[in-house]
């Protein structure tokens, strides 16, 4: 009787552990998805708040260089008005992919909203940020986006950047990059 009881109890315990592990996995997936932009696959502003704050703190404490970009797709409203919102979505996806390819693995791109993107560049001075910004601008200028209807769209981007200064917050650094 005791042996059957122990077998039953251990079986239930294994099943409960399996359910808990599966639920924890699903919760982690949901949390990760909540921090990603579903259209472009880049991180979103929720992720930005957490990671950019952490990176800014690290930069301040170690007195490391840290630069930030704000990137806008030029005349994006015209794309939506001329070709439609599905074409606009394709432009956003292509720009996000090109941006990611143009950056280093340590850089942190985020879809900020609409046609705006931001990037934190850890360990990057103004001099190096200019080089990276020019590479991104050139790669975007050379981008040809083929639409399903056969049209090809070319886009350009405007990029502003700023380097971290003492007492910067995430918002102040992004704001200075945006104004630049």
Coordinates of C-alpha atoms in Angstrom, one line a residue, residues 6 9 19 42 44 54 71 75-76 85 88 90 96 105 115 124 135-136 159 161 165 171-172:
X6 CA 4.7 6.7 -3.1
X9 CA 2.6 10.8 -5.2
X19 CA 3.4 21.9 -15.7
X42 CA 13.7 45.0 -33.1
X44 CA 10.7 48.2 -28.4
X54 CA 21.3 49.9 -17.3
X71 CA 17.0 57.8 -36.9
X75 CA 9.2 61.4 -46.1
X76 CA 7.7 58.2 -44.7
X85 CA 0.4 51.0 -45.3
X88 CA 5.0 51.3 -45.4
X90 CA 7.7 46.6 -45.8
X96 CA 15.2 47.7 -39.5
X105 CA 26.8 43.3 -32.3
X115 CA 9.2 55.6 -38.5
X124 CA 31.5 54.8 -28.8
X135 CA 27.8 53.9 -42.8
X136 CA 24.1 53.6 -41.9
X159 CA 20.3 60.6 -38.2
X161 CA 23.5 61.6 -32.5
X165 CA 27.5 63.7 -20.6
X171 CA 15.4 60.7 -22.0
X172 CA 17.9 63.6 -22.1

